């Protein structure tokens, strides 16, 4: 059974751990982490999320670590430490016909964001919980089904409406996304250093 990605809502809200998530279609998981800053061929022994947290925060041996794998036809990387290189207008990560979808929780500077790149171009971005921009208009029917688009003919959203979980569900449905929750949260995954020192600029 697929885990989907809506479980990220719980992980992000508790910041245990803080996960910067990047999906790629058209390249291997190893190639993805290289595009995110890892040295080619430089892979750590498999580590847990807790070990990645120690490397980036407690021991400060490195600034950012990605653990990676493949699921539901997509390569994925979950990074801990500093913000991912896939954040903030870095379309080159999608060069060569690759699709990149990046989700950042921005724990210290909300709102959370979604970026979508394709073939070396920034297709669009939006704040999670808000309506996608013009470049991502193809998402609107799925977002409407999820109750995320204001409709003057329908009642206002309930205060209990979970826009974060609904957004993740809509992305999951449209792109066919899934992440192995138990492996990511508790098990060991292959890992690579994607930033040895804190980056000087957003998304480096």
Short mmCIF file of C-alpha atoms in Angstrom, two decimals:
data_model
loop_
_atom_site.label_atom_id
_atom_site.label_comp_id
_atom_site.label_asym_id
_atom_site.label_seq_id
_atom_site.Cartn_x
_atom_site.Cartn_y
_atom_site.Cartn_z
CA UNK A 1 0.00 0.00 0.00
CA UNK A 2 1.29 3.47 -0.92
CA UNK A 3 2.18 5.83 1.95
CA UNK A 4 1.51 8.89 -0.21
CA UNK A 5 2.95 12.19 1.03
CA UNK A 6 0.21 13.60 3.29
CA UNK A 7 2.10 12.22 6.30
CA UNK A 8 4.62 15.03 5.75
CA UNK A 9 2.06 17.37 7.33
CA UNK A 10 2.62 15.73 10.71
CA UNK A 11 6.40 15.61 10.32
CA UNK A 12 6.57 19.28 9.33
CA UNK A 13 4.30 20.49 12.10
CA UNK A 14 6.46 18.83 14.75
CA UNK A 15 9.81 19.48 13.00
CA UNK A 16 10.88 15.96 13.90
CA UNK A 17 12.87 15.97 11.75
CA UNK A 18 12.71 19.03 9.48
CA UNK A 19 12.65 17.54 5.98
CA UNK A 20 13.28 19.44 2.74
CA UNK A 21 11.82 17.15 0.08
CA UNK A 22 12.76 17.00 -3.61
CA UNK A 23 11.23 14.69 -6.21
CA UNK A 24 12.76 14.08 -9.65
CA UNK A 25 11.50 12.25 -12.70
CA UNK A 26 13.95 11.43 -15.49
CA UNK A 27 17.13 10.85 -13.43
CA UNK A 28 18.31 8.38 -10.79
CA UNK A 29 18.22 9.18 -7.09
CA UNK A 30 22.01 9.39 -7.05
CA UNK A 31 22.01 11.85 -9.95
CA UNK A 32 19.41 13.89 -8.07
CA UNK A 33 21.61 14.35 -4.99
CA UNK A 34 24.53 15.32 -7.23
CA UNK A 35 22.34 18.06 -8.71
CA UNK A 36 21.52 19.11 -5.16
CA UNK A 37 25.21 19.57 -4.35
CA UNK A 38 26.72 16.16 -3.57
CA UNK A 39 30.08 15.15 -5.03
CA UNK A 40 29.69 12.49 -7.76
CA UNK A 41 30.39 9.03 -6.39
CA UNK A 42 30.51 10.29 -2.80
CA UNK A 43 27.87 8.32 -0.91
CA UNK A 44 27.81 7.79 2.87
CA UNK A 45 26.88 4.53 4.52
CA UNK A 46 23.09 4.39 5.03
CA UNK A 47 22.00 6.54 7.98
CA UNK A 48 18.82 7.34 9.89
CA UNK A 49 17.08 10.70 10.18
CA UNK A 50 18.40 11.00 13.73
CA UNK A 51 21.96 10.45 12.52
CA UNK A 52 21.50 13.03 9.76
CA UNK A 53 20.25 15.46 12.41
CA UNK A 54 23.34 14.89 14.52
CA UNK A 55 25.65 15.44 11.55
CA UNK A 56 24.04 18.75 10.64
CA UNK A 57 23.08 20.23 14.01
CA UNK A 58 24.64 18.51 17.02
CA UNK A 59 28.10 17.63 15.67
CA UNK A 60 28.04 20.31 12.93
CA UNK A 61 30.21 18.09 10.73
CA UNK A 62 28.35 19.29 7.66
CA UNK A 63 25.68 21.84 6.71
CA UNK A 64 23.22 19.69 4.74
CA UNK A 65 22.72 15.95 4.24
CA UNK A 66 20.38 14.21 1.79
CA UNK A 67 19.05 10.71 2.20
CA UNK A 68 17.64 9.34 -1.01
CA UNK A 69 15.82 6.59 -2.87
CA UNK A 70 13.09 5.88 -5.40
CA UNK A 71 9.34 5.47 -4.93
CA UNK A 72 6.28 5.46 -7.22
CA UNK A 73 8.30 6.22 -10.35
CA UNK A 74 10.08 9.23 -8.86
CA UNK A 75 13.55 9.63 -7.39
CA UNK A 76 13.47 11.49 -4.09
CA UNK A 77 15.84 13.18 -1.67
CA UNK A 78 14.99 14.27 1.86
CA UNK A 79 17.49 16.82 3.13
CA UNK A 80 18.21 17.91 6.67
CA UNK A 81 20.19 20.93 7.79
CA UNK A 82 20.23 24.10 5.66
CA UNK A 83 17.65 24.82 2.97
CA UNK A 84 17.90 22.75 -0.20
CA UNK A 85 19.53 23.92 -3.42
CA UNK A 86 16.21 23.13 -5.14
CA UNK A 87 14.58 26.02 -3.29
CA UNK A 88 14.30 29.57 -4.62
CA UNK A 89 14.56 29.60 -8.41
CA UNK A 90 17.24 27.08 -9.30
CA UNK A 91 15.80 25.65 -12.53
CA UNK A 92 19.16 24.23 -13.61
CA UNK A 93 18.51 21.26 -11.32
CA UNK A 94 15.97 20.13 -13.97
CA UNK A 95 18.25 20.49 -17.02
CA UNK A 96 18.00 17.86 -19.75
CA UNK A 97 14.26 17.20 -19.75
CA UNK A 98 14.03 16.38 -16.03
CA UNK A 99 11.06 17.24 -13.80
CA UNK A 100 11.79 18.53 -10.29
CA UNK A 101 9.17 19.17 -7.61
CA UNK A 102 10.51 20.68 -4.39
CA UNK A 103 8.65 21.08 -1.10
CA UNK A 104 10.20 23.20 1.64
CA UNK A 105 8.75 23.50 5.17
CA UNK A 106 10.61 26.78 5.97
CA UNK A 107 10.31 26.20 9.74
CA UNK A 108 11.90 29.55 10.63
CA UNK A 109 10.27 31.66 7.92
CA UNK A 110 6.79 30.47 6.89
CA UNK A 111 4.84 30.01 4.71
CA UNK A 112 5.90 26.64 3.33
CA UNK A 113 6.56 26.58 -0.41
CA UNK A 114 6.32 24.38 -3.50
CA UNK A 115 8.56 24.85 -6.55
CA UNK A 116 8.21 23.02 -9.87
CA UNK A 117 10.95 22.99 -12.51
CA UNK A 118 11.01 21.24 -15.89
CA UNK A 119 13.72 20.99 -18.52
CA UNK A 120 15.84 23.80 -17.09
CA UNK A 121 12.93 26.20 -16.56
CA UNK A 122 10.99 27.36 -13.52
CA UNK A 123 7.40 26.38 -14.31
CA UNK A 124 5.98 28.00 -11.16
CA UNK A 125 5.82 28.21 -7.40
CA UNK A 126 3.24 28.81 -4.70
CA UNK A 127 2.90 29.08 -0.95
CA UNK A 128 1.46 25.86 0.37
CA UNK A 129 -2.16 26.50 1.29
CA UNK A 130 -2.50 29.21 -1.39
CA UNK A 131 -3.59 28.98 -5.04
CA UNK A 132 -0.82 28.02 -7.52
CA UNK A 133 0.47 30.78 -9.81
CA UNK A 134 -0.26 31.07 -13.53
CA UNK A 135 2.54 28.72 -14.53
CA UNK A 136 0.89 25.99 -12.48
CA UNK A 137 -2.68 26.58 -13.69
CA UNK A 138 -2.84 22.93 -14.76
CA UNK A 139 -3.06 22.06 -11.07
CA UNK A 140 -6.21 24.10 -10.44
CA UNK A 141 -8.82 21.36 -11.20
CA UNK A 142 -7.12 19.03 -8.72
CA UNK A 143 -6.85 21.82 -6.16
CA UNK A 144 -10.53 22.65 -6.64
CA UNK A 145 -11.45 19.03 -5.93
CA UNK A 146 -9.40 19.24 -2.74
CA UNK A 147 -11.29 22.37 -1.64
CA UNK A 148 -8.29 24.65 -1.99
CA UNK A 149 -9.68 27.13 -4.55
CA UNK A 150 -12.22 29.74 -3.42
CA UNK A 151 -15.59 29.24 -5.08
CA UNK A 152 -18.17 32.03 -4.55
CA UNK A 153 -20.93 29.45 -4.98
CA UNK A 154 -19.70 27.35 -2.06
CA UNK A 155 -19.55 28.10 1.69
CA UNK A 156 -16.30 29.46 3.10
CA UNK A 157 -13.73 26.96 4.32
CA UNK A 158 -14.24 25.62 7.81
CA UNK A 159 -11.76 26.76 10.46
CA UNK A 160 -10.92 23.08 10.87
CA UNK A 161 -9.94 22.71 7.19
CA UNK A 162 -6.34 21.44 6.96
CA UNK A 163 -4.95 23.32 3.97
CA UNK A 164 -1.47 21.82 4.39
CA UNK A 165 -2.72 18.23 4.27
CA UNK A 166 -5.16 19.08 1.45
CA UNK A 167 -2.35 20.64 -0.63
CA UNK A 168 -0.12 17.62 -0.14
CA UNK A 169 -3.05 15.35 -1.10
CA UNK A 170 -3.65 17.36 -4.28
CA UNK A 171 0.03 17.18 -5.29
CA UNK A 172 0.06 13.49 -4.46
CA UNK A 173 -2.94 12.89 -6.69
CA UNK A 174 -1.78 14.98 -9.65
CA UNK A 175 1.84 13.84 -9.78
CA UNK A 176 1.40 10.32 -8.36
CA UNK A 177 3.78 10.99 -5.46
CA UNK A 178 4.62 8.72 -2.58
CA UNK A 179 7.34 8.50 0.07
CA UNK A 180 8.13 5.50 2.30
CA UNK A 181 7.27 6.93 5.71
CA UNK A 182 8.82 4.23 7.93
CA UNK A 183 12.08 4.18 5.97
CA UNK A 184 12.42 7.95 6.02
CA UNK A 185 11.45 8.50 9.64
CA UNK A 186 13.04 5.48 11.33
CA UNK A 187 15.16 3.35 9.00
CA UNK A 188 18.48 3.80 7.26
CA UNK A 189 18.76 5.20 3.74
CA UNK A 190 21.75 5.93 1.47
CA UNK A 191 23.02 9.43 2.14
CA UNK A 192 25.27 12.12 0.71
CA UNK A 193 26.53 15.51 1.86
CA UNK A 194 24.89 18.19 -0.31
CA UNK A 195 26.51 21.19 1.44
CA UNK A 196 29.68 20.95 3.53
CA UNK A 197 29.38 24.52 4.84
CA UNK A 198 26.38 26.84 5.23
CA UNK A 199 25.51 28.32 1.80
CA UNK A 200 26.00 32.06 1.33
CA UNK A 201 22.86 32.52 -0.79
CA UNK A 202 19.32 31.15 -0.81
CA UNK A 203 19.16 27.75 -2.43
CA UNK A 204 22.94 27.29 -2.91
#
